[in-house]
Backbone as CSV, one residue per row, in Angstrom:
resi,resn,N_x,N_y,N_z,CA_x,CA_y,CA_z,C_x,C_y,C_z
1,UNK,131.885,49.552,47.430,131.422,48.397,46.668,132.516,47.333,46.556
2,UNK,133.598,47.938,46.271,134.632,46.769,46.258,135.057,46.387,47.561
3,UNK,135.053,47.007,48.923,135.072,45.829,49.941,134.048,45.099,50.200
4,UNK,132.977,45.278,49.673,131.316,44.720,49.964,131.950,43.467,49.535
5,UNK,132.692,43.792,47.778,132.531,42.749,47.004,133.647,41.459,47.314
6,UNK,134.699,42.377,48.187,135.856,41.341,48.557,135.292,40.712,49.660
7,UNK,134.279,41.213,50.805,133.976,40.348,51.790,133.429,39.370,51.429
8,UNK,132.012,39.259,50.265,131.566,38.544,49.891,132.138,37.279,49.214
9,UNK,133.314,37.396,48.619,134.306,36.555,48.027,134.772,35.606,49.182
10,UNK,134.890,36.332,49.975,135.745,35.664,51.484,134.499,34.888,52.262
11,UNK,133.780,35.169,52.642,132.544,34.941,53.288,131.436,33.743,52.295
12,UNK,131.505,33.271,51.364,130.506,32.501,50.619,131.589,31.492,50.563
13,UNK,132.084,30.670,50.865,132.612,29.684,50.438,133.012,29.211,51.792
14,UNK,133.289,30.046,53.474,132.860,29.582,54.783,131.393,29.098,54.189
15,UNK,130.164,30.194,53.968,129.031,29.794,54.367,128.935,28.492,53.882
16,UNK,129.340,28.483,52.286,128.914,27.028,51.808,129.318,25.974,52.288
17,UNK,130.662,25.998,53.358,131.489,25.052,53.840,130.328,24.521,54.614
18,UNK,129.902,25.782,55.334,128.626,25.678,57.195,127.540,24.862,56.687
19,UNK,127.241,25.094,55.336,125.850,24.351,55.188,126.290,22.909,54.654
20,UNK,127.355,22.573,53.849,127.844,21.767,53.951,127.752,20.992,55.323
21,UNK,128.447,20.880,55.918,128.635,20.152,57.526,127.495,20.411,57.928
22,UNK,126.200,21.099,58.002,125.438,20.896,58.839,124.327,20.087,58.048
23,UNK,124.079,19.547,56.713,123.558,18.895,55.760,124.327,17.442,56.125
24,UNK,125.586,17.286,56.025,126.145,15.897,56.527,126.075,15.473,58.086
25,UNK,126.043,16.935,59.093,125.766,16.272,60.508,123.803,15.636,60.772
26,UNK,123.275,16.320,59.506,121.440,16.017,60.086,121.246,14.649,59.158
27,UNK,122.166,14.142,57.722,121.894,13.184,57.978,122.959,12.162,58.235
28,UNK,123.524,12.212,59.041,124.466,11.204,60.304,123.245,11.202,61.192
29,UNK,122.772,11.979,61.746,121.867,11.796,62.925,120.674,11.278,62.369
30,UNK,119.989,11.670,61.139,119.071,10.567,61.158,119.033,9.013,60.776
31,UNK,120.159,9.043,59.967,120.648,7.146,59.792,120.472,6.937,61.545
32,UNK,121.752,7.255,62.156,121.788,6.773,63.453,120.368,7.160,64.314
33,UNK,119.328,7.589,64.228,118.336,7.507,64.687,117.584,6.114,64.382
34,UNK,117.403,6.020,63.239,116.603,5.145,62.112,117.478,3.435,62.391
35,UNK,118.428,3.464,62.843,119.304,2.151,62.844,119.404,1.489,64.106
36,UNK,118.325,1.903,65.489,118.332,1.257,66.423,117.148,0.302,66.269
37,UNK,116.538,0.525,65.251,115.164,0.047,64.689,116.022,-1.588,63.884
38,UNK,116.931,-1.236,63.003,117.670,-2.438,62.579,117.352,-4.201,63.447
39,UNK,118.098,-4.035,64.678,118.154,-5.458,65.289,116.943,-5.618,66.095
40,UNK,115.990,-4.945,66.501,115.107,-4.945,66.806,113.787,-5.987,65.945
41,UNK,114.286,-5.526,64.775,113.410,-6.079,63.697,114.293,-7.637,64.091
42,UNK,115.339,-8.068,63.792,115.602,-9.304,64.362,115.663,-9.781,65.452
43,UNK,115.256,-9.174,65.888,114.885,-9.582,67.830,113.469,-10.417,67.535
44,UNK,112.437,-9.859,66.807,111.148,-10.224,66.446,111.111,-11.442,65.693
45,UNK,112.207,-11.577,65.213,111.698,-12.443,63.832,112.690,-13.578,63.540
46,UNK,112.977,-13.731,65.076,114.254,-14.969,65.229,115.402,-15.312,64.283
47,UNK,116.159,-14.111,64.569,117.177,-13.560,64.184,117.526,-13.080,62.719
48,UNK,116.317,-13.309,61.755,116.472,-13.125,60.235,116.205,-11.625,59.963
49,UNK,117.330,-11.196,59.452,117.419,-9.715,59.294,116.677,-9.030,58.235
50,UNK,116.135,-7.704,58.219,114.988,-7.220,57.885,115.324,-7.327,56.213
51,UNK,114.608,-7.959,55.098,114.996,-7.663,53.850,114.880,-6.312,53.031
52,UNK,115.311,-6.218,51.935,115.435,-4.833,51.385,113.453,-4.467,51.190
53,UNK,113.179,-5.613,50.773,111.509,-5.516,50.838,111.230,-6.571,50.625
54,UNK,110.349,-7.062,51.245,110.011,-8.325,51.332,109.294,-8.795,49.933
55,UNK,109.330,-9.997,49.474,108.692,-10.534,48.249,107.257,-10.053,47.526
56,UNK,107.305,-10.334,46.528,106.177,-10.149,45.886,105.191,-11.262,45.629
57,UNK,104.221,-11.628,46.417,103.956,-12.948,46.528,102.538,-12.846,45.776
58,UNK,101.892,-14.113,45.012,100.467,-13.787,44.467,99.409,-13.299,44.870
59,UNK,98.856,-12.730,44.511,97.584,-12.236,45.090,97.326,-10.560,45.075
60,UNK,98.714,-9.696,44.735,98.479,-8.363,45.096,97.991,-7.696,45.840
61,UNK,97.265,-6.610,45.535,96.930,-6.034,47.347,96.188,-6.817,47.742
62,UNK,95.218,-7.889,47.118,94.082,-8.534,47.887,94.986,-9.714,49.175
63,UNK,96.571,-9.790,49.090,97.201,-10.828,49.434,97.760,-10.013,51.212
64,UNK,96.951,-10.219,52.177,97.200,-9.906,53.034,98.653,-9.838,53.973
65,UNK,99.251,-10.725,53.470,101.155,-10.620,53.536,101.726,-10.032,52.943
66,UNK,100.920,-9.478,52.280,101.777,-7.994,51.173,102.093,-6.498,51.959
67,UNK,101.186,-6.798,53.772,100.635,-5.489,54.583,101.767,-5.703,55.372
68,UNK,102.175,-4.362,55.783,103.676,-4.187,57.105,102.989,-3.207,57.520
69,UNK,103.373,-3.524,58.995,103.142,-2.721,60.251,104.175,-1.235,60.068
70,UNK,103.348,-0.140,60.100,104.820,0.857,60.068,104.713,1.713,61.267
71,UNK,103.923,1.449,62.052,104.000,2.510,63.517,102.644,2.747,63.653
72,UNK,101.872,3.545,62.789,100.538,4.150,62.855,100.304,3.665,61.251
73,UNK,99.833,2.676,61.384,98.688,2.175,60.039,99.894,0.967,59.164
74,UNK,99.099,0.730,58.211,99.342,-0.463,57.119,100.371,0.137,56.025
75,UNK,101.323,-0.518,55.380,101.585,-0.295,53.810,101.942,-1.460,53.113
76,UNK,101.173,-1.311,51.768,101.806,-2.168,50.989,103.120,-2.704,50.894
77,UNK,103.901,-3.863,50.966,105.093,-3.746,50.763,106.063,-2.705,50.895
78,UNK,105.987,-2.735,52.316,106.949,-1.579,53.014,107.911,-1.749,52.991
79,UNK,109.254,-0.436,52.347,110.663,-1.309,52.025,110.998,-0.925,53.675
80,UNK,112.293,-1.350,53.659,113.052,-1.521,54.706,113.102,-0.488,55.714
81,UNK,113.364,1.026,55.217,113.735,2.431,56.214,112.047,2.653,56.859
82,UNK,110.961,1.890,56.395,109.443,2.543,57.088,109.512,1.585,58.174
83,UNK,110.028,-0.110,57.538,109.927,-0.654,58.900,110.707,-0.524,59.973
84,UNK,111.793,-0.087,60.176,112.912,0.186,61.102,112.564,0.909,61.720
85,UNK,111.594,2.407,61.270,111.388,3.552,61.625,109.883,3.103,62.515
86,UNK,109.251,2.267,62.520,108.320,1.788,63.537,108.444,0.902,64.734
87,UNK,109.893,0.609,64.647,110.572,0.119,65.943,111.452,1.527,67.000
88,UNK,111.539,2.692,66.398,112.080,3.855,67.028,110.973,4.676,67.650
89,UNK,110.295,4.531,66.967,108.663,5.380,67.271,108.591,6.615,66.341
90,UNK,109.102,6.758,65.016,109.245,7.824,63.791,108.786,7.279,62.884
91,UNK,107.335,7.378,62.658,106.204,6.504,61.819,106.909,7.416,60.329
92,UNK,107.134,6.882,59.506,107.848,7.800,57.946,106.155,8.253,57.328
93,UNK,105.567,8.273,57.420,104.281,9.097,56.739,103.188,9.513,57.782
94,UNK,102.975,10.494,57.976,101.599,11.236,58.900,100.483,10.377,58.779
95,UNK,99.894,10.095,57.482,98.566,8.979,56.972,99.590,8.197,56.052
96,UNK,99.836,6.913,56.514,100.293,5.841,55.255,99.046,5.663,54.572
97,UNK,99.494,5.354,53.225,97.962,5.173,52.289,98.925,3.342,51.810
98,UNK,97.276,2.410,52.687,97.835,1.619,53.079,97.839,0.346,51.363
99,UNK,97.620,1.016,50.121,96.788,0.754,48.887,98.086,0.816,47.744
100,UNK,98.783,1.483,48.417,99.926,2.438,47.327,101.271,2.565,48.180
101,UNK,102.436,1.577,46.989,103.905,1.234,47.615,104.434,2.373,47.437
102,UNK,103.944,3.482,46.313,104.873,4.358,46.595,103.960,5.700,47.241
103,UNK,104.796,6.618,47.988,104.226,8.050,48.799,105.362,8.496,49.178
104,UNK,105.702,9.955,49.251,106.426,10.427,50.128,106.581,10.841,51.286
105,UNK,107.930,10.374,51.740,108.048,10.545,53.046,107.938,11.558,53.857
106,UNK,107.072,11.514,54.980,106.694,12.844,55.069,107.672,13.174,56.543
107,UNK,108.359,12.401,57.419,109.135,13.040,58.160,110.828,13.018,57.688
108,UNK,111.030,14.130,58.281,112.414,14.644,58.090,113.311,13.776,58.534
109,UNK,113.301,13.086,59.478,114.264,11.729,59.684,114.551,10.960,58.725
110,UNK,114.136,10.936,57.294,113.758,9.842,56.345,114.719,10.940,55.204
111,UNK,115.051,11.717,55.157,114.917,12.364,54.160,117.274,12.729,54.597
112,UNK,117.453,13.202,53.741,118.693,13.742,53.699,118.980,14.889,53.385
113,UNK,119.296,15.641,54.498,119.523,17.336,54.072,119.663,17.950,52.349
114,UNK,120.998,16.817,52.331,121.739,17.580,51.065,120.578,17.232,50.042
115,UNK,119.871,16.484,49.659,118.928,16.440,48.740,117.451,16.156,48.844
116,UNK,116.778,17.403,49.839,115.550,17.189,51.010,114.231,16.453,49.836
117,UNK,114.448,17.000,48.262,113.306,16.929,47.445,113.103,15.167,47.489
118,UNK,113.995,14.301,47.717,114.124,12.651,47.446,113.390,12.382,48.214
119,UNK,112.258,12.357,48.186,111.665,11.850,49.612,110.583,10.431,48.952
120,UNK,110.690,10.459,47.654,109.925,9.163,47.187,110.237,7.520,47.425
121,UNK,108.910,6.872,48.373,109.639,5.793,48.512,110.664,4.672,47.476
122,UNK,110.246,4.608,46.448,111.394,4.151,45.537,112.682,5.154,45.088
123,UNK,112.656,6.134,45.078,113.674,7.069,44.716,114.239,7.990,45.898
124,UNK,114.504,7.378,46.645,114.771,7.576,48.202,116.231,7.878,48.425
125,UNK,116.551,8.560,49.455,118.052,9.269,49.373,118.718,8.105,49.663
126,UNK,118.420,7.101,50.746,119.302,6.132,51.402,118.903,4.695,50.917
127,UNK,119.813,4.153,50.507,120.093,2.622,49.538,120.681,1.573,50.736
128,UNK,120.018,0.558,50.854,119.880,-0.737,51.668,120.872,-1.268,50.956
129,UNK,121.548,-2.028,51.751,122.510,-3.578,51.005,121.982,-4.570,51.304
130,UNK,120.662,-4.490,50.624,120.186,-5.549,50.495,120.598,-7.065,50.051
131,UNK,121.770,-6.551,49.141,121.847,-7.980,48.514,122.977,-9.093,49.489
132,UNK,123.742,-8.014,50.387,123.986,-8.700,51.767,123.130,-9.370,52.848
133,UNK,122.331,-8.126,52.921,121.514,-8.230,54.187,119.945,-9.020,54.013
134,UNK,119.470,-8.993,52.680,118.350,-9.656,52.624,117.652,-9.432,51.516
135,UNK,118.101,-9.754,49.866,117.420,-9.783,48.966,116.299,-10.518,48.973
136,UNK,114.802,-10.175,49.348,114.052,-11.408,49.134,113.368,-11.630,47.594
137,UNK,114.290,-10.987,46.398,112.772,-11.199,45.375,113.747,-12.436,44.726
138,UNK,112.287,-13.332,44.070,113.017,-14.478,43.728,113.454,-14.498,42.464
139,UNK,114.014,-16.093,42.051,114.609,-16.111,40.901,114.776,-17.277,40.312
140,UNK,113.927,-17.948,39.409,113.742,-19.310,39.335,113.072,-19.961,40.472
141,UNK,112.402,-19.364,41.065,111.031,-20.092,41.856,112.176,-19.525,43.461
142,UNK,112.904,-19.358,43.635,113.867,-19.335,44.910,114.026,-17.578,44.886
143,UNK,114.571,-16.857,46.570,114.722,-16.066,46.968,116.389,-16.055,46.583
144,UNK,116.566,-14.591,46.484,117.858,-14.793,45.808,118.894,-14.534,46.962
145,UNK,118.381,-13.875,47.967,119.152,-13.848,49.092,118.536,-13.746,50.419
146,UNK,117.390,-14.890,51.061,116.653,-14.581,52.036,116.321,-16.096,52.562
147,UNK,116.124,-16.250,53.927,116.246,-15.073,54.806,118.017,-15.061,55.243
148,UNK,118.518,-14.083,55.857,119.528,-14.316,56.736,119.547,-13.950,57.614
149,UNK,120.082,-14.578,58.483,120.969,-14.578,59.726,121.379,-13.726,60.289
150,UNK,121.153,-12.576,61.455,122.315,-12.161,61.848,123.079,-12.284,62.269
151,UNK,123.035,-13.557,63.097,124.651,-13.847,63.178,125.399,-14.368,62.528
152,UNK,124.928,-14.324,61.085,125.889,-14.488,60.252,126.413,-13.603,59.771
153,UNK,126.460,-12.174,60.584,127.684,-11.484,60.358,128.703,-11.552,61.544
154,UNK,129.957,-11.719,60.881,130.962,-11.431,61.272,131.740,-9.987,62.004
155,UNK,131.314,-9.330,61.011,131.778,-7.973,62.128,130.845,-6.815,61.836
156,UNK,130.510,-6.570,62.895,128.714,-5.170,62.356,129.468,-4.185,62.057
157,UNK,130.903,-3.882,63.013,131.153,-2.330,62.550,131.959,-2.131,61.020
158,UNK,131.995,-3.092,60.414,132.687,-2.808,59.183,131.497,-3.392,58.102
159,UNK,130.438,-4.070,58.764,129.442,-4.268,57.289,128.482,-2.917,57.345
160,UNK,128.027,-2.565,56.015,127.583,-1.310,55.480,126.012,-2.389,55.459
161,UNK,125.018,-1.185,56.329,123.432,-1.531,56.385,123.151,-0.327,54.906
162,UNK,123.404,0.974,55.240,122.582,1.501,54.257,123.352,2.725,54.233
163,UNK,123.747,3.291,53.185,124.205,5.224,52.592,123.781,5.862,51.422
164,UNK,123.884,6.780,51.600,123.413,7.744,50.756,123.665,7.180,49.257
165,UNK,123.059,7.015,48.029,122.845,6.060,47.017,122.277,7.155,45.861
166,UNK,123.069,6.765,44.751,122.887,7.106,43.813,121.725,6.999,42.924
167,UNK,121.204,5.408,42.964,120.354,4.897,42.212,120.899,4.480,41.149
168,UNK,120.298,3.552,39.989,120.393,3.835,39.281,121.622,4.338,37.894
169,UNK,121.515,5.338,38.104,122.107,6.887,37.502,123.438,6.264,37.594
170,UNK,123.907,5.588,38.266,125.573,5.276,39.128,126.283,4.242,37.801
171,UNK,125.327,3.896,37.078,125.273,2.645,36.414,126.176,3.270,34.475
172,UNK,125.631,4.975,35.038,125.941,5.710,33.681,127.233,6.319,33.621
173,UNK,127.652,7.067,32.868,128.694,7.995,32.600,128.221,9.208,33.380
174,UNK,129.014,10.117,33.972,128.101,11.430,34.286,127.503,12.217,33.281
175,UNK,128.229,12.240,32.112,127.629,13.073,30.717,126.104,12.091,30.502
176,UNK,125.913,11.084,30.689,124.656,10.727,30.314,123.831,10.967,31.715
177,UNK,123.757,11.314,32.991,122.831,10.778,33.859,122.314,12.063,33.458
178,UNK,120.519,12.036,33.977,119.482,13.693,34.213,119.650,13.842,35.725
179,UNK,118.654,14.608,35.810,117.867,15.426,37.115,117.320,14.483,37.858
180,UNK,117.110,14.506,39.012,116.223,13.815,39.580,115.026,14.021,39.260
181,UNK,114.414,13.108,39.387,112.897,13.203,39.500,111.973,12.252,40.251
182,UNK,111.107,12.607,40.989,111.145,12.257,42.356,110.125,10.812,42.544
183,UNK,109.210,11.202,41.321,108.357,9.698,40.919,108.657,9.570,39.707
184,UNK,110.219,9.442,38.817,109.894,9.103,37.843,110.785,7.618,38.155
185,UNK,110.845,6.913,36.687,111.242,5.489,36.534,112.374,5.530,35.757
186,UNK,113.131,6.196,35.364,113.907,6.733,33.904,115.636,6.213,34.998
187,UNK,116.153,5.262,34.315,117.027,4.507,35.488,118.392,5.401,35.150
188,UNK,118.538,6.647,34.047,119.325,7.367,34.094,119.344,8.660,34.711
189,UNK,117.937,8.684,35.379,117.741,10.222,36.425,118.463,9.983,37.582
190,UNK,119.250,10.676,38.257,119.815,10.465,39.848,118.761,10.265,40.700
191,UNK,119.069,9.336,41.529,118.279,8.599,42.701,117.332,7.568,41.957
192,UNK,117.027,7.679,40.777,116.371,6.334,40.736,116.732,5.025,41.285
193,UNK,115.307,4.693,41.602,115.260,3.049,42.287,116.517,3.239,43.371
194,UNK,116.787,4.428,44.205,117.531,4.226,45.360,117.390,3.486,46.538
195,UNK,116.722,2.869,47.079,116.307,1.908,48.037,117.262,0.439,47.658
196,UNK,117.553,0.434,46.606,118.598,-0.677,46.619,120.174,0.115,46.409
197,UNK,121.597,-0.319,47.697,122.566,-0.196,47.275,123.154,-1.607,47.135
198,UNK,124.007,-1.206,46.006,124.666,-2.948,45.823,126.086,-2.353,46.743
199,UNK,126.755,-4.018,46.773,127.647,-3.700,47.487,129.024,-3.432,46.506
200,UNK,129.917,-3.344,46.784,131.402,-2.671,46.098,131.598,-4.039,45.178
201,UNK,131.588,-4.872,45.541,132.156,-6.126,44.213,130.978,-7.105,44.171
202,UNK,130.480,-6.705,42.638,129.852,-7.953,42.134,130.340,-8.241,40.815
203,UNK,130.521,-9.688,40.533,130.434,-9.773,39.142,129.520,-9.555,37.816
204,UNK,129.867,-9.645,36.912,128.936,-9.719,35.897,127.658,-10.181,35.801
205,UNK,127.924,-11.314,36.530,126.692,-12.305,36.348,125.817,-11.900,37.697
206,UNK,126.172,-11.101,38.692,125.579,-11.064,39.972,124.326,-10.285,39.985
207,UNK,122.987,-10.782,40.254,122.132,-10.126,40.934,122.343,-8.708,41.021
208,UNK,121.770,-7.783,40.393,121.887,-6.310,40.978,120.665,-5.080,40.642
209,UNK,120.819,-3.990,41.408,119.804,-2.650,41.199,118.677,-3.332,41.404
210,UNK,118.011,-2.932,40.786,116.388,-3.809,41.251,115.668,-4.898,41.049
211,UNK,117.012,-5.614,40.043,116.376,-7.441,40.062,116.116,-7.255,38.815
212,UNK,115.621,-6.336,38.099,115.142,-6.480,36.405,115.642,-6.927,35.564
213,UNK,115.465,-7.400,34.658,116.162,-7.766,32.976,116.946,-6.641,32.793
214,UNK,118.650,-6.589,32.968,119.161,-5.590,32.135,119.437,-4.322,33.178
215,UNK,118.916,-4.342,34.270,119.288,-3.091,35.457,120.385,-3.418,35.867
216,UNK,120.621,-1.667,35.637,122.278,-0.960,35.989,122.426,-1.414,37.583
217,UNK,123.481,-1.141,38.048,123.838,-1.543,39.336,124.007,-0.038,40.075
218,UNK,123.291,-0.326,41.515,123.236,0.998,42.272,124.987,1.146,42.931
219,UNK,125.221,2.495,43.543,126.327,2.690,44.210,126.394,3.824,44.687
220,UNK,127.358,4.030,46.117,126.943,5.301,46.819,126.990,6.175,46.132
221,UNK,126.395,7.691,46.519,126.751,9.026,46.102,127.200,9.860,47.781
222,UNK,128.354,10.163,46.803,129.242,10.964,47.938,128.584,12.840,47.844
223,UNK,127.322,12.628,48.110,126.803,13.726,48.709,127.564,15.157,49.334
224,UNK,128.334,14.611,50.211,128.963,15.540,51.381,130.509,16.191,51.151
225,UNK,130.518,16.710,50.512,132.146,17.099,49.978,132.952,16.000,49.746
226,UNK,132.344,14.960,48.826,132.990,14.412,48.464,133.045,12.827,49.300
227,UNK,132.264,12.633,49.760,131.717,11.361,50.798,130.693,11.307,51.149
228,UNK,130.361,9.989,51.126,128.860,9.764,51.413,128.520,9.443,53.119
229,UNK,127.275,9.241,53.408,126.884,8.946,54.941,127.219,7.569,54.738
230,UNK,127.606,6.645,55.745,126.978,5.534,56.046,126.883,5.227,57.238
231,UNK,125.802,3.910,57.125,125.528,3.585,58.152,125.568,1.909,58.347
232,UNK,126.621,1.568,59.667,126.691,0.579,59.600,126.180,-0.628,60.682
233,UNK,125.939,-1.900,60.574,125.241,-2.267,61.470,125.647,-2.852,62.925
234,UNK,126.209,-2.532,63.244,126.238,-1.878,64.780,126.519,-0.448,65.324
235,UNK,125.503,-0.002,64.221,124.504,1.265,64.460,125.223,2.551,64.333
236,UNK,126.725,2.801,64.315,127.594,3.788,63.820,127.306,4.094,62.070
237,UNK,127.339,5.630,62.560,127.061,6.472,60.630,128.489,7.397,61.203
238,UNK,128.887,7.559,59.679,130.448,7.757,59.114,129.910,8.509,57.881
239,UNK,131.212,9.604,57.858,131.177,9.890,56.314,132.271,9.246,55.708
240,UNK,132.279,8.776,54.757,132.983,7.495,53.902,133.200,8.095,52.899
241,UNK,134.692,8.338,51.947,134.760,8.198,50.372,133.912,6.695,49.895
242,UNK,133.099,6.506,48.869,132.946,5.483,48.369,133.986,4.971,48.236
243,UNK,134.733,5.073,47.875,136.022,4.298,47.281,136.544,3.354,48.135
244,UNK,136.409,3.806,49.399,137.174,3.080,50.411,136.161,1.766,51.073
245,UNK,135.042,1.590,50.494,133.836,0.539,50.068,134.685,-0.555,49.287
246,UNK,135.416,-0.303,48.443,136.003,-1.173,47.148,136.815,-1.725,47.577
């Protein structure tokens, strides 16, 4: 019993290492799957890069510009990772239900090993920089960051498209954040409202998390022993300390 118990001592902390690395190598490979879809979308759309989700314009579902193409069928205001994923040919839902912004994602490309349960489109493992790449909701009658340019970046391999994201939760102390929860709204659960990452420096006054009265500001979660995925836009995924974001 006691060498059972010394192997086991020795042996669980390799394994956890193995599942470790193989949770950070599946999602490196699916960012970099999901990110050839990126410029593609600006190939289409004369050169204005894909926004975090496109506006909320009058009319609601009856407002036919509210509908995105995602591979196989319609969705409401499709955020950013469904449309990318219909330029690769990895439609993110088996039946999109074309009525309802939020559903979970039903392929594994979409999803991130280390936390497979996130699969809700608003509470989603991987956070857009949007507020770089294409905030479109407005603000005083104006878009607060749309459309842009891609060639108005300067260098793809050092700007951050999208990583693994806290939500939310990032905004708290760790003694205050909960559990995830996968459709809830509670902006102190981990992964809430993950589909938006802000970037490393904003001020006070800056635009952030999901545009609301009073929302915390998103920021990576270092998932992977201590580093997060990213993925940047000229199409390289990295594991990154957040820190080195700042």
């Amino acid at each position: 019993m006691a060498i059972i118990a010394l192997l086991t001592a020795i042996l669980l902390p390799s394994l956890s290492n193995a599942r470790q690395q193989a949770n950070s190598a599946g999602c490196l490979s699916n960012l970099r799957q999901l990110a050839h879809g990126w410029p593609m979308y600006s190939d289409e759309n004369d050169d204005v890069i894909l926004p975090g989700r496109h506006a909320a314009l009058p009319g609601g579902l009856s407002n036919p510009a509210h509908y995105f193409d995602v591979g196989n069928g319609t969705k409401y205001r499709a955020r950013w990772i469904a449309v990318v994923g219909k330029y690769v040919g990895i439609p993110a839902w088996d039946q999109p239900i074309p009525t309802d912004d939020r559903q979970d994602y039903d392929s594994r490309v979409y999803q991130c090993p280390a936390v497979p349960d996130w699969v809700d489109t608003r509470n989603h493992a991987f956070g857009y920089s949007h507020q770089f790449l294409g905030n479109a909701r407005t603000k005083y009658g104006r878009f607060v960051n749309y459309p842009v340019n891609r060639s108005r970046i300067r260098n793809f391999a050092s700007t951050v498209m999208a990583m693994d994201s806290l939500g939310s939760a990032a905004g708290l102390p760790r003694t205050q954040r909960k559990e995830h929860n996968n459709r809830g709204t509670d902006e102190a659960e981990a992964g809430n409202h993950v589909w938006t990452l802000d970037p490393a420096r904003l001020t006070a006054a800056s635009d952030r998390g999901s545009g609301d009265p009073g929302a915390r500001r998103t920021a990576p979660d270092e998932q992977h022993g201590g580093r997060a995925s990213g993925l940047f836009c000229d199409g390289h995924a990295i594991r990154t300390p957040a820190v080195a974001l700042g």
